[in-house]
Structures are given as structure tokens and as C-alpha cells.
Short mmCIF file of N, CA and C in Angstrom, two decimals:
data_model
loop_
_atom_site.label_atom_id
_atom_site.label_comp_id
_atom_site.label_asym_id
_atom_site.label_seq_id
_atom_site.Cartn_x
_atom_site.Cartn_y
_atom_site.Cartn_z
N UNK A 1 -8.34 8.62 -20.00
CA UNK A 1 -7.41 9.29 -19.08
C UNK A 1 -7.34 8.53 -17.76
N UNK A 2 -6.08 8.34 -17.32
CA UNK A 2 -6.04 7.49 -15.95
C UNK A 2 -6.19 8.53 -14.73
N UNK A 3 -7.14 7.60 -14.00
CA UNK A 3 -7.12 8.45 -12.66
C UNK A 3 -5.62 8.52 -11.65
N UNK A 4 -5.38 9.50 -10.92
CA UNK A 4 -4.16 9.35 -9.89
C UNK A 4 -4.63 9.44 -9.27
N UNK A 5 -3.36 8.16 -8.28
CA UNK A 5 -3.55 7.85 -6.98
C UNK A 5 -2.57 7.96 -6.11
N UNK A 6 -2.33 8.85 -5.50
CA UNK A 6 -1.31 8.76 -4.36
C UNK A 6 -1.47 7.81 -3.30
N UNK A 7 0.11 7.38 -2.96
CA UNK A 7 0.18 6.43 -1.97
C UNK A 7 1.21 7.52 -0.48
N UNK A 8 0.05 7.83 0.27
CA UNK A 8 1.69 8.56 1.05
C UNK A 8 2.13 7.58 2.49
N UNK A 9 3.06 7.48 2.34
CA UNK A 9 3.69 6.75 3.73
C UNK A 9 4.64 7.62 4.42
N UNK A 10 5.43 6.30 5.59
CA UNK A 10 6.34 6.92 6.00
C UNK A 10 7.51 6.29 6.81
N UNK A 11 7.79 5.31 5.58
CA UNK A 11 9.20 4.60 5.67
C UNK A 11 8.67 3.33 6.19
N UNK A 12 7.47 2.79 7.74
CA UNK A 12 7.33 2.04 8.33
C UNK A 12 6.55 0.78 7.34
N UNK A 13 7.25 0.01 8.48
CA UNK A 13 6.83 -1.34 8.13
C UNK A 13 5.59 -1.67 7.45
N UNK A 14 4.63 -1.38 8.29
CA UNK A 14 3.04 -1.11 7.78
C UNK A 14 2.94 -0.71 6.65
N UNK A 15 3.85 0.59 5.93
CA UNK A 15 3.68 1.24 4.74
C UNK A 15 4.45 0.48 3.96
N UNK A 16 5.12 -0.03 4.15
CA UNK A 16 5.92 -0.91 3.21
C UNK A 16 5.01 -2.01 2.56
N UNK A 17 4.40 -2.38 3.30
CA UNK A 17 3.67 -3.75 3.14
C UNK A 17 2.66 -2.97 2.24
N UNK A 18 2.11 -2.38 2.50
CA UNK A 18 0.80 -1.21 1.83
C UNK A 18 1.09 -1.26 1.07
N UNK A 19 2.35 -0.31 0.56
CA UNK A 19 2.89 0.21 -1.29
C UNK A 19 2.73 -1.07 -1.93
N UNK A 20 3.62 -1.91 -1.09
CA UNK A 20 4.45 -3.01 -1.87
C UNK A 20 2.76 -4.14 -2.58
N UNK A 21 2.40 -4.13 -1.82
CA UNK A 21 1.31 -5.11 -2.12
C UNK A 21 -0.24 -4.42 -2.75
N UNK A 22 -1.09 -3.42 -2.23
CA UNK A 22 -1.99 -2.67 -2.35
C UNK A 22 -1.84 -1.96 -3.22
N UNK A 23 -0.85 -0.76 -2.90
CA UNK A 23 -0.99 0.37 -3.88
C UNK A 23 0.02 -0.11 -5.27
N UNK A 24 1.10 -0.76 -5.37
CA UNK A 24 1.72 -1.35 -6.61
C UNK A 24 0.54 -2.43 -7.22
N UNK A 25 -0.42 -2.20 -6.29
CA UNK A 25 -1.39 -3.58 -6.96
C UNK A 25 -2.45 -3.06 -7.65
N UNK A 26 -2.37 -1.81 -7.82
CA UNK A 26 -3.56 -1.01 -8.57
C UNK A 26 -3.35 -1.26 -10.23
N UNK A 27 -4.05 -1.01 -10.67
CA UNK A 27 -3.94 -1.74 -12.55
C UNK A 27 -3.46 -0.68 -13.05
N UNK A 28 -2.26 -0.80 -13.86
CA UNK A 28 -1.50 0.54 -14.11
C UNK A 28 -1.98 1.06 -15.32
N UNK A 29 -3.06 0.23 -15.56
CA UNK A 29 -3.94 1.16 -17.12
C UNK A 29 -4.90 1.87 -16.68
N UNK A 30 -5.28 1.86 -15.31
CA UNK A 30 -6.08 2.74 -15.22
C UNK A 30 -5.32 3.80 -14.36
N UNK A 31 -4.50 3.59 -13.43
CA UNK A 31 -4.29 4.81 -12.41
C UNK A 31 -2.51 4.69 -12.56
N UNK A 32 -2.98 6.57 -12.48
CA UNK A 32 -1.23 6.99 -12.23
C UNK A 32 -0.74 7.01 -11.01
N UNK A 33 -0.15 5.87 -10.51
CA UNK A 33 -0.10 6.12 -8.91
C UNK A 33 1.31 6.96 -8.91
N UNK A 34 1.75 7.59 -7.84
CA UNK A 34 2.72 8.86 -6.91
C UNK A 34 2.97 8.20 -5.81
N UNK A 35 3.99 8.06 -5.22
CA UNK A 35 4.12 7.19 -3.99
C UNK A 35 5.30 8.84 -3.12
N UNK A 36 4.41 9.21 -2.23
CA UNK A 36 5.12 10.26 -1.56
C UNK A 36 5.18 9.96 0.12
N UNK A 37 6.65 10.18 0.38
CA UNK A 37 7.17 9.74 1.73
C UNK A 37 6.93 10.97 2.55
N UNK A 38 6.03 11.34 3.47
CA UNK A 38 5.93 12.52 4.40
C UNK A 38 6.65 12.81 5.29
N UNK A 39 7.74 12.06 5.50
CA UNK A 39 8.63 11.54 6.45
C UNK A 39 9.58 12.33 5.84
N UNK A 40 10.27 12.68 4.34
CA UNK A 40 10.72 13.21 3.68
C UNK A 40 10.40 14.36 2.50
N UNK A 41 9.03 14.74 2.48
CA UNK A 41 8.50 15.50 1.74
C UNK A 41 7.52 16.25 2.83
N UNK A 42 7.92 16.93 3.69
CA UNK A 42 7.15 17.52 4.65
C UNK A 42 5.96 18.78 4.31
N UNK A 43 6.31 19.08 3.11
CA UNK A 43 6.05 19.91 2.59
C UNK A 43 4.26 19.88 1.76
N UNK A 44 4.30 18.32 1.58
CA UNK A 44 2.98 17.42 1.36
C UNK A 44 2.27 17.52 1.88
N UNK A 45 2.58 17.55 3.63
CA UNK A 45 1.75 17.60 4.40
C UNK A 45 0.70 18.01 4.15
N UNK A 46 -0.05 19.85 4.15
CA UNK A 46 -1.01 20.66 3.75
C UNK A 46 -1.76 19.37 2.98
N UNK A 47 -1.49 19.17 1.67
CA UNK A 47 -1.91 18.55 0.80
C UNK A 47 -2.41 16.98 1.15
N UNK A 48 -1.98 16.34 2.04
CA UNK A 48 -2.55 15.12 2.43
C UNK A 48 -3.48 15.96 3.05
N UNK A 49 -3.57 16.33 4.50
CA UNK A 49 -4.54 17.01 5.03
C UNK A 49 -5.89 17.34 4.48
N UNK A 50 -5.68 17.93 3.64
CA UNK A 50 -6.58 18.56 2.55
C UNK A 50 -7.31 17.33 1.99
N UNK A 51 -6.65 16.45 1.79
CA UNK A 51 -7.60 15.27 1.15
C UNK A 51 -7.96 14.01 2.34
N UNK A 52 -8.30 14.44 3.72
CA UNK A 52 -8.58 13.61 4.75
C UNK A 52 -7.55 12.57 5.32
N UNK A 53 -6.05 12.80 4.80
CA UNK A 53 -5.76 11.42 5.18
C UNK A 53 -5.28 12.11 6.80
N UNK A 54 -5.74 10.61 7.77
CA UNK A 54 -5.45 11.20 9.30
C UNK A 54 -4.04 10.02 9.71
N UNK A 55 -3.40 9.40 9.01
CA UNK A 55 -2.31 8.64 9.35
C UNK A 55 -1.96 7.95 7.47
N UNK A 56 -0.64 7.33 8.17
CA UNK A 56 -0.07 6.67 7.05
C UNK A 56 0.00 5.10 7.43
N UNK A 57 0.14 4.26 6.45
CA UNK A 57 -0.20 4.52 5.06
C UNK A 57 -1.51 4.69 4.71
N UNK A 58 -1.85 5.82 3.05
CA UNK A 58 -2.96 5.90 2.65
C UNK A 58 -2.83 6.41 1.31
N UNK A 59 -3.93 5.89 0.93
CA UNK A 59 -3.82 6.05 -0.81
C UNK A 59 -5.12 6.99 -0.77
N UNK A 60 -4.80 7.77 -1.79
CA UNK A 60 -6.06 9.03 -2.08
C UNK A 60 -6.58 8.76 -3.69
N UNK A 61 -7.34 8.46 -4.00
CA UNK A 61 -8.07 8.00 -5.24
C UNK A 61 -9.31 8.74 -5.44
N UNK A 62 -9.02 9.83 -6.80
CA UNK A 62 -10.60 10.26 -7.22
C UNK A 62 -10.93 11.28 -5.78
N UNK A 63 -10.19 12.06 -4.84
CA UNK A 63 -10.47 12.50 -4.11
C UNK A 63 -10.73 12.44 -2.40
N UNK A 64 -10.63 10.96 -2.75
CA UNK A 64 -10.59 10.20 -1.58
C UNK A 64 -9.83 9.36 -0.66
N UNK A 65 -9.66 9.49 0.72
CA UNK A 65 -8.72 8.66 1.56
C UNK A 65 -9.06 7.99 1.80
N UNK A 66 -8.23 6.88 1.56
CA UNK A 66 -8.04 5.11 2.24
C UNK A 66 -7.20 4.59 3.21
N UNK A 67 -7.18 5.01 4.59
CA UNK A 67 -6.42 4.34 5.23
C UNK A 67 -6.45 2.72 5.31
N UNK A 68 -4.82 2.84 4.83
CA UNK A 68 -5.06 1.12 5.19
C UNK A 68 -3.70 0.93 6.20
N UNK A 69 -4.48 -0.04 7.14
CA UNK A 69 -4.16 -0.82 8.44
C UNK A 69 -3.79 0.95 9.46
N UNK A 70 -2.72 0.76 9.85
CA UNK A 70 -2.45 2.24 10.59
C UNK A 70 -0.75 2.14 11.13
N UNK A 71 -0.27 2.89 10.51
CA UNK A 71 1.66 3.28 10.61
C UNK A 71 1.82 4.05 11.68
N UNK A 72 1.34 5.33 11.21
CA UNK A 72 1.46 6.45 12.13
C UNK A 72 0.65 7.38 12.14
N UNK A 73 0.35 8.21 12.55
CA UNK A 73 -0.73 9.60 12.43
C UNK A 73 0.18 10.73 11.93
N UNK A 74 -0.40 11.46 11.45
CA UNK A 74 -0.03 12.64 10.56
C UNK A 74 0.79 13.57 11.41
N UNK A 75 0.02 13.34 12.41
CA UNK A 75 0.74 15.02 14.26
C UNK A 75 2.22 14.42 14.30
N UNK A 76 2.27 12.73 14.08
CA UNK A 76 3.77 12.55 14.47
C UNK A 76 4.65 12.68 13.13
N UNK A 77 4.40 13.07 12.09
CA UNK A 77 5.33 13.70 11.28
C UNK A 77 5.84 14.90 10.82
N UNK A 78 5.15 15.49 11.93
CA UNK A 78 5.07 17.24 11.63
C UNK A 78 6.51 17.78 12.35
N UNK B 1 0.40 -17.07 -12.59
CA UNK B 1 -0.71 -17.84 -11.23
C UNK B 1 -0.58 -16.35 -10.99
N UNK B 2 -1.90 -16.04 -10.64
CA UNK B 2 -2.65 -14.63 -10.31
C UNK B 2 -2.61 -14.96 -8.82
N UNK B 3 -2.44 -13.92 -8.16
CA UNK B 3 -2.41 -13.93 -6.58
C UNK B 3 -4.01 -13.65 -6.24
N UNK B 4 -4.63 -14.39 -5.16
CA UNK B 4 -5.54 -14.61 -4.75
C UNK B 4 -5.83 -13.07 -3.99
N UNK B 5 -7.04 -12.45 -4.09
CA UNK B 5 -6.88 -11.66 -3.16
C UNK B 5 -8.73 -11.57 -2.82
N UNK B 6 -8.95 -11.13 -1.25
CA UNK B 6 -10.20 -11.19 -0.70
C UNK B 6 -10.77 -10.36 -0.18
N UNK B 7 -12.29 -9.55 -0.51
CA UNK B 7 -12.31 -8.13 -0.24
C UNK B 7 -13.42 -8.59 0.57
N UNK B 8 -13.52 -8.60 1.92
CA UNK B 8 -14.24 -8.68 3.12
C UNK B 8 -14.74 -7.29 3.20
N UNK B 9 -16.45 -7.12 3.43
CA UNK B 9 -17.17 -6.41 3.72
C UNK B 9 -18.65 -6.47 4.09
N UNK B 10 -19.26 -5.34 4.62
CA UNK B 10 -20.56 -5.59 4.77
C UNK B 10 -21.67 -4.79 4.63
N UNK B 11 -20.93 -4.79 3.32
CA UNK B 11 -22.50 -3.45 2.36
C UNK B 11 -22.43 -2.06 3.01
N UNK B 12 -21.54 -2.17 3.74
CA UNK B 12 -22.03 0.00 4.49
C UNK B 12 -21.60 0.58 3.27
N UNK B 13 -21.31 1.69 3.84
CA UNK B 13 -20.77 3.05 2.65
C UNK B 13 -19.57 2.87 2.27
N UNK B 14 -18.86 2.59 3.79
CA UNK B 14 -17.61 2.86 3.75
C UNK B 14 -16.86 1.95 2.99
N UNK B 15 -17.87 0.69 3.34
CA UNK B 15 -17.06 -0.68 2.39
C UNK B 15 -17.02 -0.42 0.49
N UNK B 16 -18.27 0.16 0.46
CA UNK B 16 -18.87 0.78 -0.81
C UNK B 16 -17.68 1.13 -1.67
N UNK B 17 -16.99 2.17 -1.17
CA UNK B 17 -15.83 2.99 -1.86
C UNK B 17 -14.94 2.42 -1.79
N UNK B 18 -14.31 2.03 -0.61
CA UNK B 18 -13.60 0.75 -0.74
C UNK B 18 -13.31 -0.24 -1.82
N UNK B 19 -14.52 -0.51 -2.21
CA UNK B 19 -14.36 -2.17 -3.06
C UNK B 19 -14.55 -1.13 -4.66
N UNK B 20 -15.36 -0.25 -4.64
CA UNK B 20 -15.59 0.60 -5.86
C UNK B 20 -13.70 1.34 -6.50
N UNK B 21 -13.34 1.70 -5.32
CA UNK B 21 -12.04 2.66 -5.96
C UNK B 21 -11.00 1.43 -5.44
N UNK B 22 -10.72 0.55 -4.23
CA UNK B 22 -9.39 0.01 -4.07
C UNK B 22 -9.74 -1.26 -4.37
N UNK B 23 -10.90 -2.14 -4.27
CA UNK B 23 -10.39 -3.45 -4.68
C UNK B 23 -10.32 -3.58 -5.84
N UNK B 24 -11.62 -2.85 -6.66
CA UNK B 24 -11.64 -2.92 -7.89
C UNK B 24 -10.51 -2.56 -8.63
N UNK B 25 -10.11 -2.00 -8.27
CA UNK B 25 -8.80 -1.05 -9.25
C UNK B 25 -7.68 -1.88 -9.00
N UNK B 26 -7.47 -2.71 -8.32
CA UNK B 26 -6.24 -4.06 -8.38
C UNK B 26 -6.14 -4.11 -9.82
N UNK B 27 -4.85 -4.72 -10.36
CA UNK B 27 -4.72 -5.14 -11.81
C UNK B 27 -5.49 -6.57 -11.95
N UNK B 28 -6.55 -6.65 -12.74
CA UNK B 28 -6.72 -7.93 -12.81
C UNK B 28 -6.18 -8.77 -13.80
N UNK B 29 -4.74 -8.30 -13.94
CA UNK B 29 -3.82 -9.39 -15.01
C UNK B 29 -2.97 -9.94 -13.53
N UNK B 30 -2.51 -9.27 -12.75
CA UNK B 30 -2.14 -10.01 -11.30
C UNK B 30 -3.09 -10.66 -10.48
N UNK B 31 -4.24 -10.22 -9.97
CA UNK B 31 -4.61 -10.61 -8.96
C UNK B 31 -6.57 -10.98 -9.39
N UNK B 32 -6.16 -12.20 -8.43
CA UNK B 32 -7.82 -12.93 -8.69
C UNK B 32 -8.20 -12.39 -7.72
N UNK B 33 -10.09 -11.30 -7.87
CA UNK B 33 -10.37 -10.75 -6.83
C UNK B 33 -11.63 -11.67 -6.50
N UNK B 34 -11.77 -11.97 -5.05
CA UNK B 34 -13.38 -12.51 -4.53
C UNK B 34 -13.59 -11.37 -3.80
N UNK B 35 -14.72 -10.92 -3.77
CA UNK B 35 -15.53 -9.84 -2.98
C UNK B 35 -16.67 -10.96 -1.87
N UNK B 36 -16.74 -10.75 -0.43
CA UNK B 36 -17.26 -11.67 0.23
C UNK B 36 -17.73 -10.60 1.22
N UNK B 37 -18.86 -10.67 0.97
CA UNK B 37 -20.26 -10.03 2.14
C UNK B 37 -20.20 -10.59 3.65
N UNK B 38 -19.64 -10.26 4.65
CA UNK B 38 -19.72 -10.89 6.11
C UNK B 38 -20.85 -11.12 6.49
N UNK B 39 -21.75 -10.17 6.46
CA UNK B 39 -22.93 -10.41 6.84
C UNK B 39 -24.13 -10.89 6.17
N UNK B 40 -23.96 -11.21 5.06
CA UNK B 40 -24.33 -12.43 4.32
C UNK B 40 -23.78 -13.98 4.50
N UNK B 41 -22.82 -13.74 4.36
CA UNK B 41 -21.66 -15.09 4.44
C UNK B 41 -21.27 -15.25 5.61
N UNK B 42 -21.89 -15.36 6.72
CA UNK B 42 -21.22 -15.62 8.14
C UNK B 42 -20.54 -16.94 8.39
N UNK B 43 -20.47 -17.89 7.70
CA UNK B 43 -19.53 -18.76 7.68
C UNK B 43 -18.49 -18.74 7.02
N UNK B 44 -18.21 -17.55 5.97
CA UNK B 44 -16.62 -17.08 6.18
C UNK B 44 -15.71 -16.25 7.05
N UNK B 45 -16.37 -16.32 7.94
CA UNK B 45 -16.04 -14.72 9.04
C UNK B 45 -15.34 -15.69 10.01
N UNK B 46 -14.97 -17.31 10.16
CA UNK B 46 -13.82 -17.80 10.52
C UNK B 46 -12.29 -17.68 9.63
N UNK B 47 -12.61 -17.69 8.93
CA UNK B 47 -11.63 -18.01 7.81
C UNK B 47 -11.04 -16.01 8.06
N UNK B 48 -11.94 -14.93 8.11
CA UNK B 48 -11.43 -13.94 7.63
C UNK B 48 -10.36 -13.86 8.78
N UNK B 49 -11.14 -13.85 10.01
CA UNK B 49 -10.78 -13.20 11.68
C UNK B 49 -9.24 -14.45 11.38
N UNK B 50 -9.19 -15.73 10.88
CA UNK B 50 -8.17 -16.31 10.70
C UNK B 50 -6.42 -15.68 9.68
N UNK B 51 -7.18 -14.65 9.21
CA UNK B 51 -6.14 -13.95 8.30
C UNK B 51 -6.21 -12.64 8.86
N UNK B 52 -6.57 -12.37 9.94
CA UNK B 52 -6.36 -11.36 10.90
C UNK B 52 -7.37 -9.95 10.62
N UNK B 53 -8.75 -10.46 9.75
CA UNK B 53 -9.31 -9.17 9.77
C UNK B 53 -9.92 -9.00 11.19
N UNK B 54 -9.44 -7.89 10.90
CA UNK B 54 -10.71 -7.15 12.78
C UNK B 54 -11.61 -6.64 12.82
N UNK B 55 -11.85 -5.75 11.12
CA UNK B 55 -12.96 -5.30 11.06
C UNK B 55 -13.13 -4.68 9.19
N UNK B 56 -14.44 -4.34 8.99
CA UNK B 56 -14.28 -4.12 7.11
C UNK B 56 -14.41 -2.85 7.00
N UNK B 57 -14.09 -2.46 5.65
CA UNK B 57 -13.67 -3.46 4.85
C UNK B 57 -12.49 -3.58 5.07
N UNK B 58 -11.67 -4.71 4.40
CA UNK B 58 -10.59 -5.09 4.80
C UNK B 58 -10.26 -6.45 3.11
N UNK B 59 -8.80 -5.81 2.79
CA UNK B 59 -7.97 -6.79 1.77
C UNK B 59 -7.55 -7.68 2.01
N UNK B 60 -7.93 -9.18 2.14
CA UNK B 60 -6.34 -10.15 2.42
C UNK B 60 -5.90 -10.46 1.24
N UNK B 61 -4.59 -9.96 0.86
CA UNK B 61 -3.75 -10.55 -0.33
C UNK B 61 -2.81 -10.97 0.14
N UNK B 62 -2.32 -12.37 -0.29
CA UNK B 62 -0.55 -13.18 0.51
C UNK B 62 -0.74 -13.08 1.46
N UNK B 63 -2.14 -13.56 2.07
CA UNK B 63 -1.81 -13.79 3.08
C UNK B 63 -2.24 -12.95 4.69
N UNK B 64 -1.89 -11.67 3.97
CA UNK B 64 -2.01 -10.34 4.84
C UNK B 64 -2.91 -9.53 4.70
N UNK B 65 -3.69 -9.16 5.97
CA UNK B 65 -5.01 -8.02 6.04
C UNK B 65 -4.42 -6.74 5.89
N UNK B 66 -5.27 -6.38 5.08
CA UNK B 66 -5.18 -4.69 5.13
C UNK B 66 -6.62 -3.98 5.55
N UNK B 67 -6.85 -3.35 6.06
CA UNK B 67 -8.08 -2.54 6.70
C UNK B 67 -8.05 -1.61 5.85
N UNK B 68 -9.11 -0.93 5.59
CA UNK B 68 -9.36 0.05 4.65
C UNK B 68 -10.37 0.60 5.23
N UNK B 69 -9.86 1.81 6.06
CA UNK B 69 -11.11 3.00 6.73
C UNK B 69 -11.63 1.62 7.59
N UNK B 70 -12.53 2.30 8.27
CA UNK B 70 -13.21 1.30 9.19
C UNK B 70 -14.62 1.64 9.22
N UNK B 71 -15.01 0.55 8.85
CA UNK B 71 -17.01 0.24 8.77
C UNK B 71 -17.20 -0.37 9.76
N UNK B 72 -16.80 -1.60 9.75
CA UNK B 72 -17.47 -1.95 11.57
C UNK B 72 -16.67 -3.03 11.73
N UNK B 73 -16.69 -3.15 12.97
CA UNK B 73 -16.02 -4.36 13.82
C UNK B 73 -16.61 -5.49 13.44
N UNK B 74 -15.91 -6.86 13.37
CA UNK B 74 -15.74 -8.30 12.97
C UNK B 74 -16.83 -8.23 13.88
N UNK B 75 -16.70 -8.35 15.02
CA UNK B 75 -17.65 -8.32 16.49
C UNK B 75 -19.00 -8.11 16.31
N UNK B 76 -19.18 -6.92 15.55
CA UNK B 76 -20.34 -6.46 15.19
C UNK B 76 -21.11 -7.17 14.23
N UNK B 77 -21.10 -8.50 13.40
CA UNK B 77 -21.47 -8.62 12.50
C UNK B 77 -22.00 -10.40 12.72
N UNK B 78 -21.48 -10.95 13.81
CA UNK B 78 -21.57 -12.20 14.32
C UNK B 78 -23.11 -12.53 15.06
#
């Protein structure tokens, strides 16, 4: 069974580079990645929260947040 | 030709999960991974701070750093 991994961003440059390279770079036999825009799915929010992420971009794997580099913080998409 | 990619760290926790859930989990039909200890290997810690890491763990693939959570400052490890 593949693990999922969400990637959530939020449109920016930073996150672009993230998806595009990092999180599309995950081995697709093992993980189901989700790529969700918070910028447009506001509704996620709760749910990132819930799994530590404190800015975008960040991938959540197995329970866990990975910020990588830093886009924006979470307060400015609310 | 597999894209080169370089997982800069220095044994903490944080790097731990890091290299356990995001470097590892790269596809390795794309990407050639080196895993490189800073504070073992202090004569790659020109080469990293040269591809713009600031601090680990941290991805360079094509070129470009990605930070992943933050373990400690480049600074810290010299």
C-alpha cells in the first residue's frame, strides 16, 4: 500500500519550484502524492494545521510536516 | 541521465526524518541520491553554502536548495 503525501502550496514561486522538483520527485510506487492549493482550497486549512504545517510550501508524509524553503505562513492565507 | 541530487545534513533528528521520509522517497529511476554529513565532511560545506544551503537539512537538486525544517545553521557546524 502506498503511503500519501500531500504537497500544500500557494501559487508562489517558492511552491512552484517545491511541487515541481521535490514533491513530483517522490517515487510514485511508493507514495500517493495530493497537491492542494490553500490559496484556493481554504477549507484545508483546519487540516494542514492539524498536521503542523506553519507555512507553504510543505509536504506532509506518514504524518509529518516538511517545510521546504519558506513561501508564506499559513495567518497570511486565512 | 538521472538528475543528481544532494541531501546535506548533520545527524540531528530533524535531519533524521528528513532524509528517512523526503530524500529517500525521491524516485530512484530519476534521481541519483548522495546523502553528505556536514559535520563529518566539512570540506563539502564550501561546495553546499555554494548552492545556497544556509542551513540542514537541506536538498540541492538542479541546482537549487531546498531547506527542509531547520536543524541548524551552516554557521553552526564550521
Amino acid at each position: 500500500m502506498k503511503t500519501k503525501a500531500v504537497f500544500y502550496h500557494a501559487g508562489c514561486k517558492v511552491c512552484v519550484a517545491a511541487e515541481k522538483i521535490v514533491a513530483a520527485g517522490l517515487d510514485p510506487a511508493r507514495y500517493d502524492l495530493e497537491v492542494v492549493h490553500l490559496g484556493q482550497a481554504k477549507q484545508r486549512l483546519p487540516e494542514a494545521e492539524r498536521a503542523g504545517v506553519k507555512s507553504v510550501p510543505a509536504l506532509v508524509i506518514a504524518g509529518q510536516a516538511f517545510h521546504i524553503n519558506h513561501g508564506a505562513d499559513l495567518s497570511a492565507l486565512k
